[in-house]
Coordinates of C-alpha atoms in Angstrom, one line a residue:
X23 CA -63.6 50.5 -43.6
X24 CA -63.5 46.9 -42.2
X25 CA -61.2 44.3 -43.7
X26 CA -62.8 42.4 -46.6
X27 CA -64.9 45.4 -47.7
X28 CA -62.3 47.3 -49.7
X29 CA -63.0 47.6 -53.4
X30 CA -60.0 45.4 -54.4
X31 CA -60.9 42.6 -51.9
X32 CA -62.8 39.8 -53.5
X33 CA -66.1 38.7 -51.9
X34 CA -66.1 35.5 -53.9
X35 CA -63.8 33.4 -56.2
X36 CA -64.8 33.1 -59.8
X37 CA -63.2 31.4 -62.8
X38 CA -60.9 34.4 -63.5
X39 CA -59.7 34.5 -59.9
X40 CA -58.8 30.8 -60.0
X41 CA -56.6 31.5 -63.0
X42 CA -54.9 34.4 -61.2
X43 CA -54.3 32.2 -58.1
X44 CA -52.9 29.4 -60.3
X45 CA -50.5 31.9 -61.9
X46 CA -49.5 33.3 -58.5
X47 CA -48.8 29.9 -57.1
X48 CA -46.4 29.1 -60.0
X49 CA -44.6 32.5 -59.5
X50 CA -44.4 31.9 -55.7
X51 CA -43.1 28.3 -56.0
X52 CA -40.6 29.4 -58.7
X53 CA -39.0 31.8 -56.3
X54 CA -39.1 29.4 -53.3
X55 CA -38.1 26.3 -55.2
X56 CA -34.5 26.2 -54.0
X57 CA -35.4 27.0 -50.4
X58 CA -38.0 24.2 -50.3
X59 CA -35.5 21.8 -51.8
X60 CA -33.1 22.6 -49.0
X61 CA -35.7 21.9 -46.3
X62 CA -36.5 18.4 -47.8
X63 CA -35.3 15.8 -45.2
X64 CA -38.6 13.7 -44.9
X65 CA -39.6 11.1 -45.9
X66 CA -36.2 10.9 -47.6
X67 CA -33.5 13.6 -48.0
X68 CA -33.6 13.8 -51.7
X69 CA -33.8 17.6 -52.0
X70 CA -36.6 17.8 -54.6
X71 CA -39.8 18.9 -52.7
X72 CA -39.7 22.4 -54.1
X73 CA -39.0 21.1 -57.6
X74 CA -41.8 18.6 -57.4
X75 CA -44.3 21.1 -56.1
X76 CA -43.4 23.6 -58.8
X77 CA -43.6 21.1 -61.6
X78 CA -47.0 20.0 -60.4
X79 CA -48.2 23.6 -60.1
X80 CA -46.9 24.3 -63.6
X81 CA -48.7 21.3 -65.1
X82 CA -52.0 22.5 -63.4
X83 CA -51.6 26.0 -64.7
X84 CA -50.7 24.8 -68.2
X85 CA -53.9 22.8 -68.3
X86 CA -55.9 25.8 -67.2
X87 CA -54.3 28.2 -69.7
X88 CA -54.9 25.7 -72.5
X89 CA -58.5 25.1 -71.6
X90 CA -61.4 26.0 -73.9
X91 CA -63.7 27.3 -71.2
X92 CA -66.3 24.5 -71.4
X93 CA -65.3 23.0 -68.1
X94 CA -65.0 24.4 -64.6
X95 CA -61.6 26.0 -64.0
X96 CA -61.4 23.9 -60.7
X97 CA -61.8 20.7 -62.6
X98 CA -59.2 21.6 -65.3
X99 CA -56.7 22.8 -62.6
X100 CA -57.1 19.6 -60.7
X101 CA -56.8 17.3 -63.7
X102 CA -53.7 19.1 -64.9
X103 CA -52.2 18.7 -61.4
X104 CA -53.0 15.0 -61.1
X105 CA -51.7 14.1 -64.5
X106 CA -48.6 16.2 -64.0
X107 CA -47.9 15.5 -60.4
X108 CA -44.2 14.8 -59.5
X109 CA -43.0 13.1 -56.4
X110 CA -44.7 12.5 -53.0
X111 CA -45.3 16.2 -52.3
X112 CA -46.6 16.8 -55.9
X113 CA -49.1 14.0 -55.5
X114 CA -50.4 15.4 -52.3
X115 CA -50.7 18.8 -53.8
X116 CA -52.6 17.3 -56.7
X117 CA -55.0 15.5 -54.3
X118 CA -55.7 18.7 -52.4
X119 CA -56.6 20.5 -55.6
X120 CA -58.7 17.5 -56.6
X121 CA -60.5 17.7 -53.3
X122 CA -61.1 21.5 -53.8
X123 CA -62.5 20.8 -57.3
X124 CA -64.9 18.2 -55.9
X125 CA -66.5 20.8 -53.7
X126 CA -66.2 23.9 -55.8
X127 CA -66.5 22.9 -59.5
X128 CA -70.2 23.4 -59.6
X129 CA -70.1 26.7 -57.6
X130 CA -70.1 29.8 -59.8
X131 CA -69.1 32.2 -57.0
X132 CA -67.1 30.6 -54.1
X133 CA -67.8 32.5 -50.8
X134 CA -66.0 32.0 -47.5
X135 CA -68.1 29.3 -45.9
X136 CA -68.1 27.2 -49.1
X137 CA -64.3 27.5 -49.4
X138 CA -63.8 26.5 -45.8
X139 CA -65.9 23.4 -46.3
X140 CA -64.0 22.5 -49.5
X141 CA -60.6 23.0 -47.7
X142 CA -61.7 20.6 -45.0
X143 CA -63.0 18.0 -47.5
X144 CA -59.8 18.3 -49.5
X145 CA -57.6 17.7 -46.4
X146 CA -59.6 14.7 -45.6
X147 CA -59.3 13.2 -49.1
X148 CA -55.5 13.9 -49.0
X149 CA -55.2 11.9 -45.8
X150 CA -57.2 9.1 -47.5
X151 CA -54.9 9.1 -50.6
X152 CA -51.8 8.5 -48.5
X153 CA -51.3 4.9 -47.4
X154 CA -49.6 5.6 -44.0
X155 CA -50.1 9.3 -43.1
X156 CA -47.9 10.7 -40.4
X157 CA -48.3 13.8 -38.3
X158 CA -45.9 16.7 -38.7
X159 CA -46.1 16.6 -42.5
X160 CA -47.7 18.3 -45.4
X161 CA -51.0 16.6 -44.4
X162 CA -50.9 18.0 -40.9
X163 CA -50.4 21.6 -42.3
X164 CA -53.2 21.2 -44.8
X165 CA -55.6 20.0 -42.1
X166 CA -54.7 22.7 -39.7
X167 CA -55.3 25.4 -42.4
X168 CA -58.7 23.9 -43.1
X169 CA -59.6 23.7 -39.4
X170 CA -58.7 27.3 -38.9
X171 CA -60.9 28.3 -41.9
X172 CA -63.8 26.3 -40.5
X173 CA -63.3 27.9 -37.0
X174 CA -63.3 31.4 -38.6
X175 CA -66.7 30.8 -40.2
X176 CA -68.1 29.4 -36.9
X177 CA -66.8 32.5 -35.1
X178 CA -68.8 34.8 -37.5
X179 CA -65.8 35.7 -39.7
X180 CA -67.2 34.2 -42.8
X181 CA -66.1 36.7 -45.4
X182 CA -63.8 35.2 -48.1
X183 CA -60.9 37.3 -47.0
X184 CA -61.4 36.3 -43.4
X185 CA -61.5 32.6 -44.4
X186 CA -58.4 32.6 -46.6
X187 CA -56.4 34.6 -44.0
X188 CA -57.4 32.2 -41.3
X189 CA -56.4 29.2 -43.4
X190 CA -53.0 30.7 -44.1
X191 CA -52.4 31.6 -40.5
X192 CA -53.6 28.2 -39.2
X193 CA -51.3 26.4 -41.7
X194 CA -48.3 28.6 -40.8
X195 CA -48.8 27.9 -37.1
X196 CA -49.0 24.2 -37.7
X197 CA -45.9 24.4 -40.0
X198 CA -43.8 25.9 -37.2
X199 CA -44.8 23.0 -34.9
X200 CA -43.7 20.3 -37.4
X201 CA -40.1 20.6 -36.3
X202 CA -40.9 19.0 -33.0
X203 CA -43.3 16.3 -34.4
X204 CA -40.9 14.3 -36.5
X205 CA -37.5 13.1 -35.6
X206 CA -36.0 13.8 -39.0
X207 CA -37.2 17.4 -38.9
X208 CA -36.1 17.8 -35.3
X209 CA -32.6 16.5 -36.0
X210 CA -32.2 18.8 -39.0
X211 CA -33.8 21.8 -37.2
X212 CA -36.2 22.5 -40.1
X213 CA -39.9 22.5 -40.8
X214 CA -41.6 20.2 -43.2
X215 CA -40.8 21.1 -46.8
X216 CA -44.2 20.0 -48.3
X217 CA -46.1 21.9 -45.5
X218 CA -44.0 25.0 -46.2
X219 CA -45.0 24.7 -49.9
X220 CA -48.7 24.5 -49.0
X221 CA -48.3 27.7 -46.8
X222 CA -47.0 29.4 -49.9
X223 CA -49.9 28.2 -51.9
X224 CA -52.3 29.6 -49.3
X225 CA -50.4 32.9 -49.2
X226 CA -50.8 33.2 -52.9
X227 CA -54.6 32.7 -52.4
X228 CA -54.6 35.4 -49.8
X229 CA -52.9 37.7 -52.3
X230 CA -55.4 36.8 -55.0
X231 CA -58.4 37.6 -52.7
X232 CA -57.0 40.7 -50.8
X233 CA -54.6 42.1 -53.3
X234 CA -51.8 41.8 -50.7
X235 CA -49.7 38.7 -50.2
X236 CA -48.5 38.3 -46.6
X237 CA -45.0 39.8 -46.2
X238 CA -44.0 37.0 -43.7
X239 CA -42.7 33.9 -45.5
X240 CA -43.2 30.4 -44.2
X241 CA -39.5 29.7 -44.8
X242 CA -38.1 32.6 -42.7
X243 CA -36.2 31.6 -39.6
X244 CA -34.9 28.3 -40.9
X245 CA -31.4 27.4 -39.8
X246 CA -28.6 28.7 -42.0
X247 CA -27.4 25.9 -44.3
X248 CA -24.4 25.8 -46.6
X249 CA -25.1 26.6 -50.2
X250 CA -25.7 23.4 -52.3
X251 CA -23.7 22.5 -55.3
X252 CA -25.6 22.7 -58.7
X253 CA -26.9 19.1 -58.0
X254 CA -28.2 17.8 -54.7
X255 CA -25.8 16.0 -52.4
X256 CA -28.1 14.8 -49.6
X257 CA -27.0 12.6 -46.7
X258 CA -27.3 8.9 -46.9
X259 CA -30.9 7.6 -46.4
X260 CA -31.9 5.3 -43.6
X261 CA -32.2 1.7 -44.6
X262 CA -35.3 1.1 -46.7
X263 CA -36.7 1.5 -50.2
X264 CA -34.2 2.7 -52.7
X265 CA -36.2 4.1 -55.7
X266 CA -39.1 6.4 -56.2
X267 CA -41.5 4.9 -58.8
X268 CA -44.3 7.0 -60.3
X269 CA -46.7 6.4 -63.2
X270 CA -50.1 7.2 -64.6
X271 CA -52.5 4.3 -64.6
X272 CA -55.2 4.1 -67.3
X273 CA -57.7 1.4 -68.4
X274 CA -58.4 0.4 -64.8
X275 CA -61.2 0.5 -62.2
X276 CA -61.6 1.2 -58.5
X277 CA -61.4 -2.5 -57.6
X278 CA -58.2 -3.0 -59.5
X279 CA -56.7 0.2 -58.0
X280 CA -57.5 -1.0 -54.5
X281 CA -55.7 -4.3 -55.2
X282 CA -52.8 -2.3 -56.6
X283 CA -52.6 -0.1 -53.4
X284 CA -52.6 -3.2 -51.3
X285 CA -49.7 -4.8 -53.3
X286 CA -47.7 -1.6 -53.4
X287 CA -48.1 -1.1 -49.7
X288 CA -46.5 -4.6 -49.2
X289 CA -43.6 -3.6 -51.5
X290 CA -42.7 -0.2 -50.1
X291 CA -43.8 3.0 -48.5
X292 CA -44.7 6.7 -49.2
X293 CA -47.6 5.3 -51.2
X294 CA -49.9 8.0 -52.7
X295 CA -52.7 7.2 -55.3
X296 CA -54.7 10.1 -56.7
X297 CA -57.5 9.6 -59.3
X298 CA -59.0 12.0 -61.7
X299 CA -61.6 11.9 -64.5
X300 CA -60.2 12.7 -68.0
X301 CA -61.9 12.8 -71.4
X302 CA -60.5 9.4 -72.1
X303 CA -61.7 7.9 -68.8
X304 CA -60.5 7.8 -65.2
X305 CA -56.8 7.9 -64.6
X306 CA -54.7 7.5 -61.4
X307 CA -51.3 9.0 -60.5
X308 CA -49.5 6.4 -58.5
X309 CA -46.4 7.2 -56.4
X310 CA -44.4 4.8 -54.1
X311 CA -40.9 4.2 -52.7
X312 CA -39.7 0.7 -53.3
X313 CA -36.6 -1.5 -53.4
X314 CA -38.0 -3.7 -56.2
X315 CA -38.8 -1.5 -59.1
X316 CA -39.8 -4.3 -61.4
X317 CA -42.3 -5.7 -59.0
X318 CA -43.9 -2.2 -58.6
X319 CA -44.3 -1.8 -62.4
X320 CA -45.6 -5.3 -62.8
X321 CA -48.2 -4.6 -60.2
X322 CA -49.3 -1.6 -62.3
X323 CA -49.5 -3.7 -65.4
X324 CA -51.8 -6.2 -63.6
X325 CA -54.0 -3.3 -62.5
X326 CA -54.3 -1.5 -65.9
X327 CA -52.1 0.3 -68.3
X328 CA -49.2 2.2 -66.6
X329 CA -47.6 4.9 -68.7
X330 CA -45.3 7.9 -68.2
X331 CA -43.3 5.6 -65.8
X332 CA -40.5 7.3 -63.9
X333 CA -37.9 5.7 -61.7
X334 CA -35.7 7.9 -59.5
X335 CA -33.0 6.8 -57.1
X336 CA -33.7 8.0 -53.6
X337 CA -31.2 10.2 -51.8
X338 CA -28.1 9.0 -53.7
X339 CA -24.8 9.5 -51.9
X340 CA -22.1 11.5 -53.6
X341 CA -19.3 9.2 -54.6
X342 CA -15.8 9.4 -53.2
X343 CA -12.8 10.4 -55.2
X344 CA -12.2 8.3 -58.3
X345 CA -9.8 5.4 -58.0
X346 CA -6.9 6.1 -60.3
X347 CA -6.7 3.7 -63.3
X348 CA -10.0 2.0 -62.6
X349 CA -12.4 1.7 -65.5
X350 CA -16.2 1.2 -65.6
X351 CA -19.0 1.0 -68.0
X352 CA -22.4 2.6 -67.3
X353 CA -25.3 1.3 -69.4
X354 CA -28.8 2.8 -69.4
X355 CA -31.8 0.3 -69.5
X356 CA -35.4 1.1 -70.0
X357 CA -36.8 -2.1 -68.5
X358 CA -36.0 -4.6 -65.8
X359 CA -35.2 -7.3 -68.4
X360 CA -32.7 -5.1 -70.2
X361 CA -31.2 -4.1 -66.9
X362 CA -30.6 -7.7 -66.0
X363 CA -29.1 -8.4 -69.4
X364 CA -26.6 -5.6 -69.1
X365 CA -25.9 -6.4 -65.4
X366 CA -25.0 -9.9 -66.4
X367 CA -22.2 -8.4 -68.5
X368 CA -20.7 -7.0 -65.3
X369 CA -21.4 -3.3 -66.0
X370 CA -23.2 -0.7 -63.9
X371 CA -26.8 -0.2 -64.9
X372 CA -29.1 2.8 -64.5
X373 CA -32.7 1.7 -65.1
X374 CA -35.3 4.2 -66.1
X375 CA -38.0 4.7 -68.8
X376 CA -36.7 6.7 -71.8
X377 CA -38.8 9.7 -71.0
X378 CA -37.7 9.7 -67.4
X379 CA -33.9 9.6 -67.8
X380 CA -32.6 12.4 -65.6
X381 CA -29.3 14.2 -66.1
X382 CA -28.6 14.3 -62.3
X383 CA -29.3 10.6 -62.0
X384 CA -26.8 9.8 -64.8
X385 CA -24.2 12.0 -63.3
X386 CA -24.6 10.3 -59.9
X387 CA -24.4 6.9 -61.4
X388 CA -21.2 7.8 -63.1
X389 CA -19.7 9.2 -59.9
X390 CA -20.9 6.1 -57.9
X391 CA -18.9 3.8 -60.1
X392 CA -15.8 5.1 -58.3
X393 CA -13.9 4.8 -61.5
X394 CA -11.6 7.3 -63.0
X395 CA -12.4 6.2 -66.6
X396 CA -16.1 5.6 -67.5
X397 CA -17.8 4.6 -70.7
X398 CA -21.5 5.5 -70.9
X399 CA -23.9 3.6 -73.2
X400 CA -27.1 5.6 -73.6
X401 CA -28.8 2.7 -75.5
X402 CA -31.5 5.0 -76.9
X403 CA -31.2 7.9 -79.4
X404 CA -33.5 10.1 -77.3
X405 CA -31.2 10.1 -74.3
X406 CA -27.9 10.7 -75.9
X407 CA -28.0 14.4 -75.3
X408 CA -28.8 13.9 -71.6
X409 CA -26.0 11.5 -71.1
X410 CA -23.6 13.9 -72.9
X411 CA -24.5 16.7 -70.5
X412 CA -24.0 14.4 -67.5
X413 CA -20.6 13.4 -68.9
X414 CA -19.6 17.1 -69.2
X415 CA -20.4 17.6 -65.5
X416 CA -18.6 14.4 -64.5
X417 CA -15.5 15.6 -66.2
X418 CA -15.6 18.7 -64.0
X419 CA -15.4 16.2 -61.1
X420 CA -12.2 14.8 -62.5
X421 CA -13.6 11.8 -64.3
X422 CA -12.6 10.8 -67.8
X423 CA -16.0 10.0 -69.3
X424 CA -16.8 9.1 -72.9
X425 CA -20.3 8.6 -74.2
X426 CA -20.4 5.9 -77.0
X427 CA -23.6 7.0 -78.9
X428 CA -25.5 3.7 -78.9
X429 CA -28.9 4.5 -80.3
X430 CA -30.4 1.2 -79.2
X431 CA -29.8 -1.5 -76.6
X432 CA -28.7 -3.9 -79.3
X433 CA -25.9 -1.5 -80.2
X434 CA -25.0 -1.3 -76.5
X435 CA -24.7 -5.1 -76.4
X436 CA -22.5 -5.1 -79.5
X437 CA -20.2 -2.5 -77.9
X438 CA -19.9 -4.6 -74.7
X439 CA -19.0 -7.7 -76.7
X440 CA -15.7 -6.1 -77.9
X441 CA -14.9 -4.2 -74.7
X442 CA -11.4 -5.1 -73.3
X443 CA -10.2 -3.4 -70.1
X444 CA -6.7 -4.5 -70.9
X445 CA -6.6 -2.1 -73.9
X446 CA -5.7 1.6 -73.6
X447 CA -8.9 3.5 -72.7
X448 CA -9.0 5.5 -75.9
X449 CA -8.4 2.4 -78.0
X450 CA -11.2 0.5 -76.1
X451 CA -13.6 3.4 -76.7
X452 CA -12.9 3.4 -80.4
X453 CA -13.4 -0.4 -80.7
X454 CA -16.7 -0.2 -78.8
X455 CA -17.9 2.7 -80.9
X456 CA -17.0 0.9 -84.2
X457 CA -18.9 -2.2 -83.0
X458 CA -22.0 -0.2 -82.2
X459 CA -21.9 1.6 -85.5
X460 CA -21.6 -1.7 -87.4
X461 CA -24.8 -3.0 -85.8
X462 CA -27.9 -2.1 -87.8
X463 CA -30.9 -1.8 -85.4
X464 CA -34.6 -1.9 -85.7
X465 CA -37.6 -2.1 -83.5
X466 CA -41.3 -3.0 -83.5
X467 CA -43.6 -0.7 -81.6
X468 CA -47.3 0.2 -81.4
X469 CA -48.4 3.7 -82.4
X470 CA -50.0 5.8 -79.5
X471 CA -51.4 8.5 -81.7
X472 CA -52.0 9.4 -85.3
X473 CA -48.9 10.6 -87.2
X474 CA -47.3 11.0 -90.6
X475 CA -44.3 8.7 -90.9
X476 CA -41.8 7.8 -93.6
X477 CA -44.0 4.8 -94.5
X478 CA -47.3 6.8 -94.5
X479 CA -49.9 7.9 -92.0
X480 CA -50.4 5.7 -88.9
X481 CA -53.3 5.6 -86.5
X482 CA -53.3 4.7 -82.8
X483 CA -52.9 0.9 -82.4
X484 CA -51.0 0.4 -85.7
X485 CA -47.9 -1.7 -85.5
X486 CA -44.8 0.2 -86.6
X487 CA -41.6 -1.3 -87.9
X488 CA -38.7 1.1 -87.6
X489 CA -35.1 0.8 -89.0
X490 CA -32.4 3.1 -87.6
X491 CA -35.2 5.3 -86.2
X492 CA -37.3 5.7 -89.4
X493 CA -40.6 3.9 -89.8
X494 CA -40.5 1.6 -92.8
X495 CA -43.4 -0.8 -92.2
X496 CA -46.9 -0.1 -90.9
X497 CA -49.3 -3.0 -90.2
X498 CA -52.0 -4.5 -88.0
X499 CA -50.1 -7.5 -86.7
X500 CA -46.8 -7.5 -84.8
X501 CA -45.6 -10.9 -86.2
X502 CA -46.2 -9.8 -89.8
X503 CA -44.5 -6.5 -89.3
X504 CA -41.6 -8.1 -87.5
X505 CA -41.0 -10.6 -90.4
X506 CA -41.2 -7.9 -93.0
X507 CA -38.7 -5.7 -91.0
X508 CA -36.3 -8.6 -90.6
X509 CA -36.4 -9.4 -94.3
X510 CA -35.6 -5.8 -95.1
X511 CA -32.7 -5.6 -92.7
X512 CA -31.2 -8.9 -93.9
X513 CA -31.5 -8.1 -97.6
X514 CA -28.4 -6.0 -97.1
X515 CA -26.6 -9.0 -95.5
X516 CA -25.8 -10.1 -92.0
X517 CA -24.2 -13.0 -90.1
X518 CA -25.9 -12.6 -86.7
X519 CA -29.3 -11.3 -85.5
X520 CA -29.9 -10.3 -81.9
X521 CA -33.6 -10.1 -80.9
X522 CA -34.8 -8.7 -77.6
X523 CA -38.4 -9.6 -77.0
X524 CA -40.7 -7.6 -74.8
X525 CA -43.7 -8.9 -72.9
X526 CA -44.9 -11.3 -75.6
X527 CA -42.8 -14.5 -75.8
X528 CA -45.0 -15.7 -78.7
X529 CA -43.7 -12.8 -80.8
X530 CA -40.1 -14.0 -80.2
X531 CA -41.1 -17.6 -81.0
X532 CA -42.6 -16.5 -84.4
X533 CA -39.6 -14.3 -85.2
X534 CA -37.0 -17.0 -84.4
X535 CA -39.0 -19.5 -86.5
X536 CA -39.1 -17.1 -89.4
X537 CA -35.3 -16.6 -89.2
X538 CA -34.7 -20.3 -89.1
X539 CA -36.9 -20.9 -92.1
X540 CA -36.1 -18.0 -94.3
X541 CA -32.5 -17.0 -93.2
X542 CA -31.0 -20.3 -92.0
X543 CA -27.4 -19.1 -92.3
X544 CA -27.9 -16.3 -89.8
X545 CA -26.9 -16.9 -86.2
X546 CA -29.7 -15.9 -83.8
X547 CA -29.3 -14.7 -80.2
X548 CA -32.5 -14.1 -78.2
X549 CA -33.0 -12.2 -75.0
X550 CA -36.0 -11.2 -72.9
X551 CA -36.6 -7.5 -72.6
X552 CA -39.4 -7.8 -70.0
X553 CA -42.0 -5.3 -68.8
X554 CA -41.3 -1.8 -70.1
X555 CA -39.4 -2.8 -73.2
X556 CA -40.7 -2.3 -76.7
X557 CA -42.3 -5.4 -78.2
X558 CA -39.2 -6.3 -80.3
X559 CA -35.7 -5.0 -80.7
X560 CA -33.5 -6.3 -83.5
X561 CA -29.8 -6.0 -84.1
X562 CA -28.0 -7.2 -87.2
X563 CA -24.3 -7.6 -87.6

């Protein structure tokens, strides 16, 4: 019996087959994650390509498994990938899936020629999504696989099994050639990590269609490399952008996104922008490597509403042995303004949105201080556990690390105000912890979704006033809520109020005027939190 005619060989892909393929991709990338991370030397040797591909595939599969069946599986898969894409490789994978969905979402049964055409279109849109595409990369491998599928159809091998096998073989051939196409790959003696991941995705498709996944693996034959430690220790990067910035952009349009792309292209490289339609409107996943994180985020704010912002240092270098007797303080900051504020105090600062604080990044920042004794200020209650885990790992490296559990940036500032390197380390830590604990903190935020709080039910857009993490005021106006919140805090006494104002200076003006009029004996210190900070942080001592 000819290949492609066996009973278990699919003649067309349907919705159920898409789900099986998605599941197989997650399983395959889970097994290959470590090997793909080891291959990652381009565009920067940050050892996370396998991780990023897997997390993107997991987001896509989670969206598909949670779907209600009213939309095409291709559309759901693509949307999940775009909204959950991680890193450069994840963004390109998401764009390839988005391109496939554009061609296949309205096709009930996807036969060989239709799939070949969709693969070619997807490769083209992936190239278009990358600002400066280079050959010898993920894109090259994707295009080669699509070209091979198209050639198979032209040669009369148009069955679905023939097409997917041709795509997988064509991609694998191109992958093997990548070593000689880019200097970074040639010097390391490896193939492109993202391209290797795409070969695995196509192999999973072959397995879904034919029932037999190819036994040869795209990662076979790579040079033997020493086993990595539990956290990546890549080589120092070439001069260039120092951070990976990624965010989702909502409330924007094509013209604004085009301007954003032009601006980000000026600021850095490895720019990938992928758009997808969602029930709430079109959103874009934006990825770029830059040296000026604040400028990249500000460009996003000008273009629309950036959210789920993540900032990751690129290819950090493992720190040398700690200098005996040297002490340092590491403060976490969720915005450029707070980072500048803490930096002015002479401490090391790790800047990242609260939901993107990474244990490995905290560990690396501790090691990079070069100090034997390190105090870590989390400055947000949600990241205390992450910093504690990083501190445990740093102690295994011979560092004496203590986390002072500052639950807000204002508590971190209070702790720094009493720090004294001349004191014994243990005594200094105790003094900092006592100062932080003596600072009552509160914040004004805006609700993103409906929820039941300590002050009652809130709706999206409501202004929330929280004290020590509990919502105590709900209102429609930031100034009114801020005044009420301050009055509640100061009813228990206080000699000094620290206010950190986000992106609305007028809110700070109103708050300071209220304190002057109603609480004239309270000393007021005002700082700018900048983009990414909550509207208002308050500390009372």
